[in-house]
Each structure stands twice: as structure tokens, then as C-alpha cells.
XYZ file of C-alpha atoms in Angstrom:
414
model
C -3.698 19.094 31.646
C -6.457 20.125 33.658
C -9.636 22.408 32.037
C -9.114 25.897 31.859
C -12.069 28.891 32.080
C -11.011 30.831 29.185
C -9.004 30.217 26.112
C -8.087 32.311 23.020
C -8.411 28.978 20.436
C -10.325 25.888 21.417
C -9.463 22.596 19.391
C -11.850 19.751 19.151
C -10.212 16.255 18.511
C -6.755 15.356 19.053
C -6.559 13.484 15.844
C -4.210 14.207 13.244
C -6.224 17.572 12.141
C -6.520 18.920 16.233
C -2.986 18.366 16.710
C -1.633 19.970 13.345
C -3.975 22.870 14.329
C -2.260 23.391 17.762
C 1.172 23.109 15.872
C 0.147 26.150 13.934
C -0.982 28.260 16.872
C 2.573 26.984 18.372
C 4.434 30.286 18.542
C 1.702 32.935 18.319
C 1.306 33.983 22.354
C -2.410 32.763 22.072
C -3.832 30.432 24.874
C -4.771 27.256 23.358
C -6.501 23.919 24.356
C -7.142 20.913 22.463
C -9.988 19.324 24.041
C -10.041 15.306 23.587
C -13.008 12.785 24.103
C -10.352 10.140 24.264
C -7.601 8.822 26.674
C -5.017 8.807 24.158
C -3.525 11.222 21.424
C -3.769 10.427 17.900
C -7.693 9.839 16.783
C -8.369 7.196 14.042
C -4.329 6.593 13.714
C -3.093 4.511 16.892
C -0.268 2.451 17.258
C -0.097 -0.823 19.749
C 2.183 -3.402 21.110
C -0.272 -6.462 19.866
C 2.946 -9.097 21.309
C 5.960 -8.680 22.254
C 7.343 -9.374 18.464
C 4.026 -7.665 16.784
C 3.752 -4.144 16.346
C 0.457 -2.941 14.760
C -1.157 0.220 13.727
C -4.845 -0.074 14.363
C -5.622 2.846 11.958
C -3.515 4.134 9.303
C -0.468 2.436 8.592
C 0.832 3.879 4.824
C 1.833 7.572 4.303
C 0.307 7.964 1.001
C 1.712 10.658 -1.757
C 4.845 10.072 0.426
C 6.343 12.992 -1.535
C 4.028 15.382 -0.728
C 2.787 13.434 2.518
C 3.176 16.977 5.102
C 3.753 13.420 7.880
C 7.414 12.859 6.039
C 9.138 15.574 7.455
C 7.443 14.970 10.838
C 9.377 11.290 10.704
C 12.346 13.044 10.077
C 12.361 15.680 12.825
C 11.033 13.428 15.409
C 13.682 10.343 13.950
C 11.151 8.170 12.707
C 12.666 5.384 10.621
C 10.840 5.653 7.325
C 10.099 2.576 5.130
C 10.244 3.019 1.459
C 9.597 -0.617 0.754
C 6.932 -1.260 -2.439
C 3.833 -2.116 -0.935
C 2.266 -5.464 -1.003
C -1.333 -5.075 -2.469
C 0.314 -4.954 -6.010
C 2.645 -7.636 -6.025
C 4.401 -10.343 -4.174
C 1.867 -12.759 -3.959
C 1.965 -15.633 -2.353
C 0.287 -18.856 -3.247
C -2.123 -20.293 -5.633
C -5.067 -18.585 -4.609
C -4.882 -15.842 -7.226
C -2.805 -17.560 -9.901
C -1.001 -14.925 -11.585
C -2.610 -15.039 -15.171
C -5.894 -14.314 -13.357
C -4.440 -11.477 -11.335
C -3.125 -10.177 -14.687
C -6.282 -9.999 -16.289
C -7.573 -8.521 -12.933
C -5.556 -5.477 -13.417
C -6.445 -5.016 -17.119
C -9.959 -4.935 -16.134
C -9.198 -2.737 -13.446
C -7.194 -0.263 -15.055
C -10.283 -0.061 -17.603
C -12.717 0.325 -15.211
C -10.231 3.126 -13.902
C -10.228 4.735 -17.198
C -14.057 4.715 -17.666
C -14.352 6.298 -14.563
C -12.122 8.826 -14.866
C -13.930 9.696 -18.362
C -17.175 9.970 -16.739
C -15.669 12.094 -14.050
C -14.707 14.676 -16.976
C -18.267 14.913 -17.869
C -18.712 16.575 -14.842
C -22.148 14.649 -13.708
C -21.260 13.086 -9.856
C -22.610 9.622 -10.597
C -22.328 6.688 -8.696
C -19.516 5.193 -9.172
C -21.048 2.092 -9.995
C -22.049 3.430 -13.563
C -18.446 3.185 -14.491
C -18.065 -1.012 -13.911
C -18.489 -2.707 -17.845
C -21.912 -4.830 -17.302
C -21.076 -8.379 -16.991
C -17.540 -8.223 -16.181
C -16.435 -11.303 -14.283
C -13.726 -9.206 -12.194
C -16.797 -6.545 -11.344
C -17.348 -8.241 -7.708
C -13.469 -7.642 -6.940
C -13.271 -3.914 -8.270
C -15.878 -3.208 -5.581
C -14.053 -5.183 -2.973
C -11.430 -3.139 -3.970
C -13.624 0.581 -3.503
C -14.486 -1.296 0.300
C -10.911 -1.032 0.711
C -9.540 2.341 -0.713
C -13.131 4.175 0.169
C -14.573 2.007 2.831
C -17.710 1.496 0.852
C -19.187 -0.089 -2.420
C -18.996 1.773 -5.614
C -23.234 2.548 -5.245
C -22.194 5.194 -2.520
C -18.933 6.543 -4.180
C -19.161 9.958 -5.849
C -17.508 9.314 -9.315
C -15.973 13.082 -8.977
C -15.187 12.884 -5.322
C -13.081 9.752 -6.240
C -11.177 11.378 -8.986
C -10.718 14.610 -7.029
C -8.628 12.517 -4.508
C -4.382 12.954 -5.814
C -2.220 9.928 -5.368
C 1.304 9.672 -6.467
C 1.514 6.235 -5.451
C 4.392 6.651 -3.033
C 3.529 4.405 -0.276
C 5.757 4.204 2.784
C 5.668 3.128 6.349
C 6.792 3.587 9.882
C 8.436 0.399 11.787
C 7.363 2.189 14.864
C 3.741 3.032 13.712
C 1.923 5.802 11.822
C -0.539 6.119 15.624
C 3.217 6.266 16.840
C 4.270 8.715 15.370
C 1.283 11.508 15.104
C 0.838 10.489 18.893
C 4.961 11.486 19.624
C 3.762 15.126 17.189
C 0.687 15.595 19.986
C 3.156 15.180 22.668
C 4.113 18.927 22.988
C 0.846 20.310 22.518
C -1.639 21.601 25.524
C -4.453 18.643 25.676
C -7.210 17.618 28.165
C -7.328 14.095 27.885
C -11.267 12.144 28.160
C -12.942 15.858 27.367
C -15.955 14.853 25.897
C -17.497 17.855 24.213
C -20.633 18.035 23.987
C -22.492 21.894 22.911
C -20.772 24.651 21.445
C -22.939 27.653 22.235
C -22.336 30.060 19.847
C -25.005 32.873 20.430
C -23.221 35.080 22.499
C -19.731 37.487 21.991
C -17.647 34.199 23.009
C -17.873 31.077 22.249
C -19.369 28.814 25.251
C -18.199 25.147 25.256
C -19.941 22.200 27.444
C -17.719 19.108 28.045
C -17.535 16.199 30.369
C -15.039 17.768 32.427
C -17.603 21.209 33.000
C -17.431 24.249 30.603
C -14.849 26.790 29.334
C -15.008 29.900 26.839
C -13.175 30.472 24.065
C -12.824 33.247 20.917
C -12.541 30.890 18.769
C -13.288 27.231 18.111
C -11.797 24.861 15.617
C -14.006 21.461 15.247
C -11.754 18.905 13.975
C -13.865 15.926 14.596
C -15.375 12.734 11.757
C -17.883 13.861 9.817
C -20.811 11.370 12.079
C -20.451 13.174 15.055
C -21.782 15.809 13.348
C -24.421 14.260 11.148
C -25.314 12.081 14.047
C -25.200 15.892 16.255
C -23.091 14.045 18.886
C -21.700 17.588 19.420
C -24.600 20.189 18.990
C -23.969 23.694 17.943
C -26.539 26.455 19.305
C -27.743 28.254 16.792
C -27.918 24.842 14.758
C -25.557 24.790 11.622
C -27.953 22.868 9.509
C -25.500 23.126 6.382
C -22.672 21.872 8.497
C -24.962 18.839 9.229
C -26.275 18.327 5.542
C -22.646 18.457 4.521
C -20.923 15.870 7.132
C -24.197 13.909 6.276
C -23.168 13.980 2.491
C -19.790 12.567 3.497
C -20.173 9.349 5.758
C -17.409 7.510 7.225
C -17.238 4.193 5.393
C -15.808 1.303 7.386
C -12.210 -0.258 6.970
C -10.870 -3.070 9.707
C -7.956 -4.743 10.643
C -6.801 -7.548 12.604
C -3.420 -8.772 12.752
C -2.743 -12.856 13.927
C 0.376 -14.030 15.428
C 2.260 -16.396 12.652
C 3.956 -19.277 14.212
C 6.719 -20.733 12.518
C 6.659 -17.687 10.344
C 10.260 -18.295 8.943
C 8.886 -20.448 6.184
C 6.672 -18.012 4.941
C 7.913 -14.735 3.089
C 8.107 -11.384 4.196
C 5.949 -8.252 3.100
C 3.755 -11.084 0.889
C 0.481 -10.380 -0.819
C -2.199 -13.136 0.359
C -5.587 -13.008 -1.538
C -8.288 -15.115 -3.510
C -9.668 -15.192 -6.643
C -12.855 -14.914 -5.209
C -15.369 -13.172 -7.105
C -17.195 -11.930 -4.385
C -17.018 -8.185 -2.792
C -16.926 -9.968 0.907
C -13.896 -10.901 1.469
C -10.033 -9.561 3.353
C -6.711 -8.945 1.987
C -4.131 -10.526 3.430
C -0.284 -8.937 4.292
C 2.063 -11.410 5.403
C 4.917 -10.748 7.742
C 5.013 -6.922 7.595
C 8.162 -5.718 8.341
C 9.198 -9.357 8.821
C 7.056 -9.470 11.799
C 5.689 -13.120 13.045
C 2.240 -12.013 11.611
C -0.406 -11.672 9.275
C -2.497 -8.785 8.828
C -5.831 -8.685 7.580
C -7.925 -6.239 5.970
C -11.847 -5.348 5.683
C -14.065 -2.693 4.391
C -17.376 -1.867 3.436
C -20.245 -3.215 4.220
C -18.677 -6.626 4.906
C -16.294 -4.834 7.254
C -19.806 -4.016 9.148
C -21.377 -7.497 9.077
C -18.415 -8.591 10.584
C -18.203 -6.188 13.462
C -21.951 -6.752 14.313
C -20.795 -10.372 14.875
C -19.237 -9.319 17.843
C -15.699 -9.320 19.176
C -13.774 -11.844 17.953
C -15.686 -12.223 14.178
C -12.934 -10.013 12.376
C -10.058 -12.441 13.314
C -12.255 -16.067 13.006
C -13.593 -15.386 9.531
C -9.629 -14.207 8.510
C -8.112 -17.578 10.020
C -10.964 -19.139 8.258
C -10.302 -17.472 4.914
C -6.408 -18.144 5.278
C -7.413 -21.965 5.454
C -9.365 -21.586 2.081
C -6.069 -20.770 0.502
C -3.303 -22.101 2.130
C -4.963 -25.600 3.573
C -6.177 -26.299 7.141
C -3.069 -26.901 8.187
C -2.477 -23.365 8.281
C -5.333 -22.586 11.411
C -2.643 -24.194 14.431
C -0.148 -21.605 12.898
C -2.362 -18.487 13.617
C -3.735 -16.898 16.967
C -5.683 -13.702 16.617
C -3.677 -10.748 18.613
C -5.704 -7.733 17.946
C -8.681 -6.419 15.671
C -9.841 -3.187 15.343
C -14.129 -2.170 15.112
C -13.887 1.626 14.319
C -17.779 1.758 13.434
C -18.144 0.534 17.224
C -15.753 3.156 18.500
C -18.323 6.144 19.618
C -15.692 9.135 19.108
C -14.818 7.493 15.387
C -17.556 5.896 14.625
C -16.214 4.761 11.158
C -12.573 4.925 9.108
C -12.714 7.632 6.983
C -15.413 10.121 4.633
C -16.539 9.751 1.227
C -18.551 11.498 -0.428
C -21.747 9.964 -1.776
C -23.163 10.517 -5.198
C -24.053 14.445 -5.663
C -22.108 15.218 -2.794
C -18.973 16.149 -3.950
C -19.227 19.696 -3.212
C -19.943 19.279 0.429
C -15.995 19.072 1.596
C -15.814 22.911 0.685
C -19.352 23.245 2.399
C -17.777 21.488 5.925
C -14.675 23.611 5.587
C -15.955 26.798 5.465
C -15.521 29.079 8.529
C -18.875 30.554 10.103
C -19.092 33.934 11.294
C -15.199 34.406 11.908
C -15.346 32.502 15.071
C -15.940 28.890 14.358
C -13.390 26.949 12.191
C -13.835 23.146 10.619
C -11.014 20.614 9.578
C -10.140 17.018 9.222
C -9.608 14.765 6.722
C -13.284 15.233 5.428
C -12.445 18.515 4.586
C -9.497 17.943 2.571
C -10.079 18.875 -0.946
C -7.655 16.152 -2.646
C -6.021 14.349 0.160
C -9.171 13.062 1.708
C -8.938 10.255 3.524
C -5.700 10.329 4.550
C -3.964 11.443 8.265
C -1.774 14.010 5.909
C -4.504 15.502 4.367
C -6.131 15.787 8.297
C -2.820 17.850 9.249
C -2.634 20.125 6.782
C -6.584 20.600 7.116
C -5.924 21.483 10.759
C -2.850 23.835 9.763
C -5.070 25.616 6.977
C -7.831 26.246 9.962
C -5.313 27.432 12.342
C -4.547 30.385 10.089
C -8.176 30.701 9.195
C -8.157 31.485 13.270
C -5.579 33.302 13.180
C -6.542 36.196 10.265
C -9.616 36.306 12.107
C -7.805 37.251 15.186
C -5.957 40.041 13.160
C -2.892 38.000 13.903
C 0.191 37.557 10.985
């Protein structure tokens, strides 16, 4: 839609957070806009045809804490399929790579180093949480490879209470059609300007002013829904500053996760929904899902600051070193077999510019900081502001809904 002059409610980002937002102010007679740097709905979750057989969710592809995932009842009224299959990073493993004695005694020393942390999360000191590995542990490379992947950085940078504030029921289900997909088909009723970069929100006056690439608008209220580095980085300024708002998206970075998915010939031999991963003993290195939803593919999966080496490669780097990796457990044979289709480099995407926050040691606190309202007229969520479901495009929605009726008391409205 084009740019109107005047709104009641302006909504920056058309992630999962902007669009749960403009849900909320659905039926309440206010006029709304969600304003979106993008050409595409959806933020950090996106959905694409990677071949004709391969379909392949970019960003978030699991609906954690499926039972209390706010995105399972979406499925349903929109008539998503939803897959309750277990999910592979646990079991079904394929190969000799990680024999299963070793992957045994993986998950002991995991579960321990679980344990310790969650002990030293009781204290109530926000370590690093690095402090909680036991010194010398063989498996203590692979438990950070591990915090690349669930926090998309190394356990140096993870708050120790920030990690245990985050719930998990460990419900994990799926969408054959895509998570992007889906949260893309929610946007679809909802009043958005498309490739609306914003750039100031000029606050000193009685309304709201609001500079974009498309020319300027007013507004009553504003509610900011975008990652935490476009703020630290002041890709959108606010004037007067918001120096807390800064220090606090500063406190929680986005770490990095990638993916890349490769087409599978003669994928019939292999098995579907397997587990493919090494005993490597080094933090550097993917996790492998074969044939996801018995799809001709592998997909492949980085994070951290390997995830960032490999993007400043360049293009193509994701999807060699995977094929290359794949080789180093399944034989050479194995590179004719595999074609890269698509990779994702969310630290090189300038609206994203990252996966998703964590908090870094000492900065627990700052996810209430980011989500407070200032003055009554400005209004912050995403998944960064999430107090427990962090990370996650559920915990963005319900961020966005929780704003929305921050808006909305402010406005005097029920």
C-alpha cells in the first residue's frame, strides 16, 4: 500500500513482532501502518522454493515450546499442516562419524555441563557462560559448538542467567510449507508499505514524526519492532536520542546462525529426517539434517563465530565447506551427489544484520530495559524483548501483541 500522512499506530518491521502487533490493533477503528524496509513480509523467518522438490526455510524452521508456541494456532486457522515428528539433532544418526558410544558420553557431559550451569545461574551472578564448562573436558569444544547453534555465539558472550531465563518444553515441530510461509500468509491481511526504509523517528514534538525512504508520515504512536543492531548500530535514529535504548540493544547482539540446504541426488538410499555430524572436537564445524521431510536434500547448519568466517568468504563458502565436511564423513564419493541450492548470510543482510539476540555477560537485565515504553508514545518489541521466549519467532509475536496493548492503554482504548 502506498504511504499515508497521518496514522494513529505506526509499526516498524514486518517481522514476526510488526505483524503480531498489527493483529492486535486488528479490530480497534485505529489507522495503522506497518512500515517495512524489505520487499517481502516475514523478517528473519522466510520461506523459499530452493528446487522444484526442495522447500527451505531460510530462517526459522522449528516452532519451539510447540505447546505454548502462540504460532500453533496460527497453523491451524490458516490450515497449515503441522509436523510433530521428533527432531533430528538428538537422534537418528547416520553414519560412523559420531559412533554412538561417543555420542553417549557426549550427552552425559552435556547434561553436566547443563546442570553446572543452571547451579551457577541460581547464584544469581550473570557470568559467562563459559565458567560453567568442567576444565579439561574433551567434549568442551562441542558444548560450545553447540551454544553457536542454540545462541548463535560461544559460551564467552552468553549470559549464564539470560540462558537459563529462556523456557523450553522441548516440543519441536515443523511446517511442510515453511515457518517464513506461514508468518508471511499471517502478514497477508495486515496494512504494509513494502521497501519503507525508516530512517528517524522524531520524537520532540506532540506527534510522532517519521522519515522513511518513501518521504515522511506522522503518527501518535510508534511501535519499533526491529533486531536489536539497528539500534545499537543507530541505523534508525531517534531525536531526542534514547541512549538506554541503545546501551540495552547493545547489551543484546544478534549472534549469527546459517543455513544452506544442497540438492541430494540419488537420495533414496539415504534415510529420511537423519542426524549427520562428527566427532570433531572442534567448535567450527555444521550439523547436518538429511532429507527433511523426505526432501532430496541436506541441510546444513552454522553459528557463531564460524558462521561469520564463513560468510566473509563470500557467496558460495557456506555450501563448499558443508559438501566438503559431508566428504569427511561419508567418503568422497559423496561430493557428485550434492549441488548447493541455497545458503543464507543473515549478518550480510543490512535490515537483519544477524539471527537472533543474546544477552552478553551482565546484561541480562537489558530485555526489560528495550521493552519498556517511553513517554506513552513510543513502544519496543521483538524477540529481543521477550523475557523467556527469546529467540524465537513466537516469542517475537507475542512481544508485538503485548506492545500493541501497551499502545492501546495509552490511547485510553479497552
Amino acid at each position: 500500500m502506498s504511504l499515508p500522512s497521518s496514522v494513529d499506530v505506526a509499526i516498524i518491521g514486518a517481522g514476526a513482532a510488526g505483524l503480531g502487533a498489527a493483529h492486535a490493533l486488528a479490530g480497534s477503528s485505529l489507522c495503522v501502518i506497518v512500515l517495512e524496509a524489505r520487499n517481502r513480509l516475514g523478517g528473519r523467518a522466510w520461506t523459499v522454493q530452493a528446487s522444484p522438490d526442495v522447500t527451505f526455510d531460510v530462517g526459522c524452521g522449528w516452532l519451539h515450546s510447540a505447546d505454548k508456541n502462540s504460532f500453533v494456532a496460527v497453523a491451524r486457522q490458516l490450515g497449515f499442516e503441522l509436523n510433530k515428528d521428533l527432531p533430528p539433532w538428538r537422534e537418528r544418526a547416520y553414519g560412523n562419524a559420531f559412533p554412538q558410544g561417543e555420542r553417549d558420553d557426549f550427552m552425559r557431559a552435556m547434561e553436566a555441563f547443563y546442570e553446572r550451569l543452571w547451579q551457577a545461574a541460581q547464584k544469581g551472578t550473570d557470568e559467562p557462560a563459559s565458567l560453567s564448562l568442567e576444565p579439561g573436558n574433551r567434549w568442551n569444544p562441542m558444548i560450545d559448538a553447540i551454544s553457536t547453534y542454540i545462541n548463535g555465539c560461544e559460551l564467552e558472550d552468553m549470559s549464564t542467567l539470560d540462558w537459563d531465563a529462556y523456557e523450553d518444553s522441548e516440543l519441536n515441530w515443523r511446517l511442510r510449507r515453511g515457518y517464513g510461509a506461514l508468518i508471511a500468509a499471517y502478514g497477508a491481511p495486515c496494512p504494509v508499505a513494502l521497501n519503507c526504509n525508516v530512517t528517524l523517528i522524531d520524537h520532540s514534538a506532540k506527534r510522532i514524526r517519521i522519515e522513511t525512504s518513501q518521504g515522511t508520515l506522522a503518527a501518535d504512536k510508534v511501535i519499533v519492532t526491529v533486531p536489536t543492531n539497528l539500534i545499537a548500530d543507530q541505523a534508525i535514529r531517534f531525536s531526542p536520542p534514547l541512549p538506554a535504548k541503545i546501551d540495552a540493544a547493545a547489551g543484546l547482539p544478534l549472534g549469527l546462525d546459517d543455513k544452506v540446504t544442497l540438492a541430494l541426488d540419488g537420495a533414496e538410499a539415504f534415510p529420511k529426517e537423519g542426524n549427520l555430524r562428527g566427532a570433531t572436537m572442534r567448535t567450527g564445524m555444521g550439523t547436518y539434517h538429511i532429507r527433511p521431510f523426505g526432501q532430496p536434500c541436506i541441510e546444513g547448519f552454522f553459528g557463531g563465530s564460524f558462521a561469520r568466517q564463513l560468510e566473509a568468504a563470500g557467496e558460495g563458502a557456506i555450501a563448499a565447506h558443508s559438501i566438503d565436511e559431508i566428504a569427511s564423513f561419508l567418503g568422497n564419493d559423496i561430493r557428485r551427489k550434492l549441488k548447493p541450492l541455497y545458503e543464507s548470510r543473515w549478518g550480510h543482510d543490512p535490515f537483519a544484520r544477524g539471527s537472533y539476540s543474546h544477552a552478553l555477560p551482565g546484561h541480562a537485565g537489558d530485555r526489560a530495559v528495550l521493552a519498556e515504553p517511553v513517554d506513552g508514545r513510543l513502544f519496543f518489541a521483538g524477540e529481543a524483548t521477550s523475557p523467556n521466549f527469546f529467540t524465537t519467532a513466537h516469542g517475537a509475536r507475542d512481544s508485538g501483541e503485548r506492545a500493541a496493548k501497551e499502545a492501546l492503554a495509552a490511547l485510553g482504548k479497552p
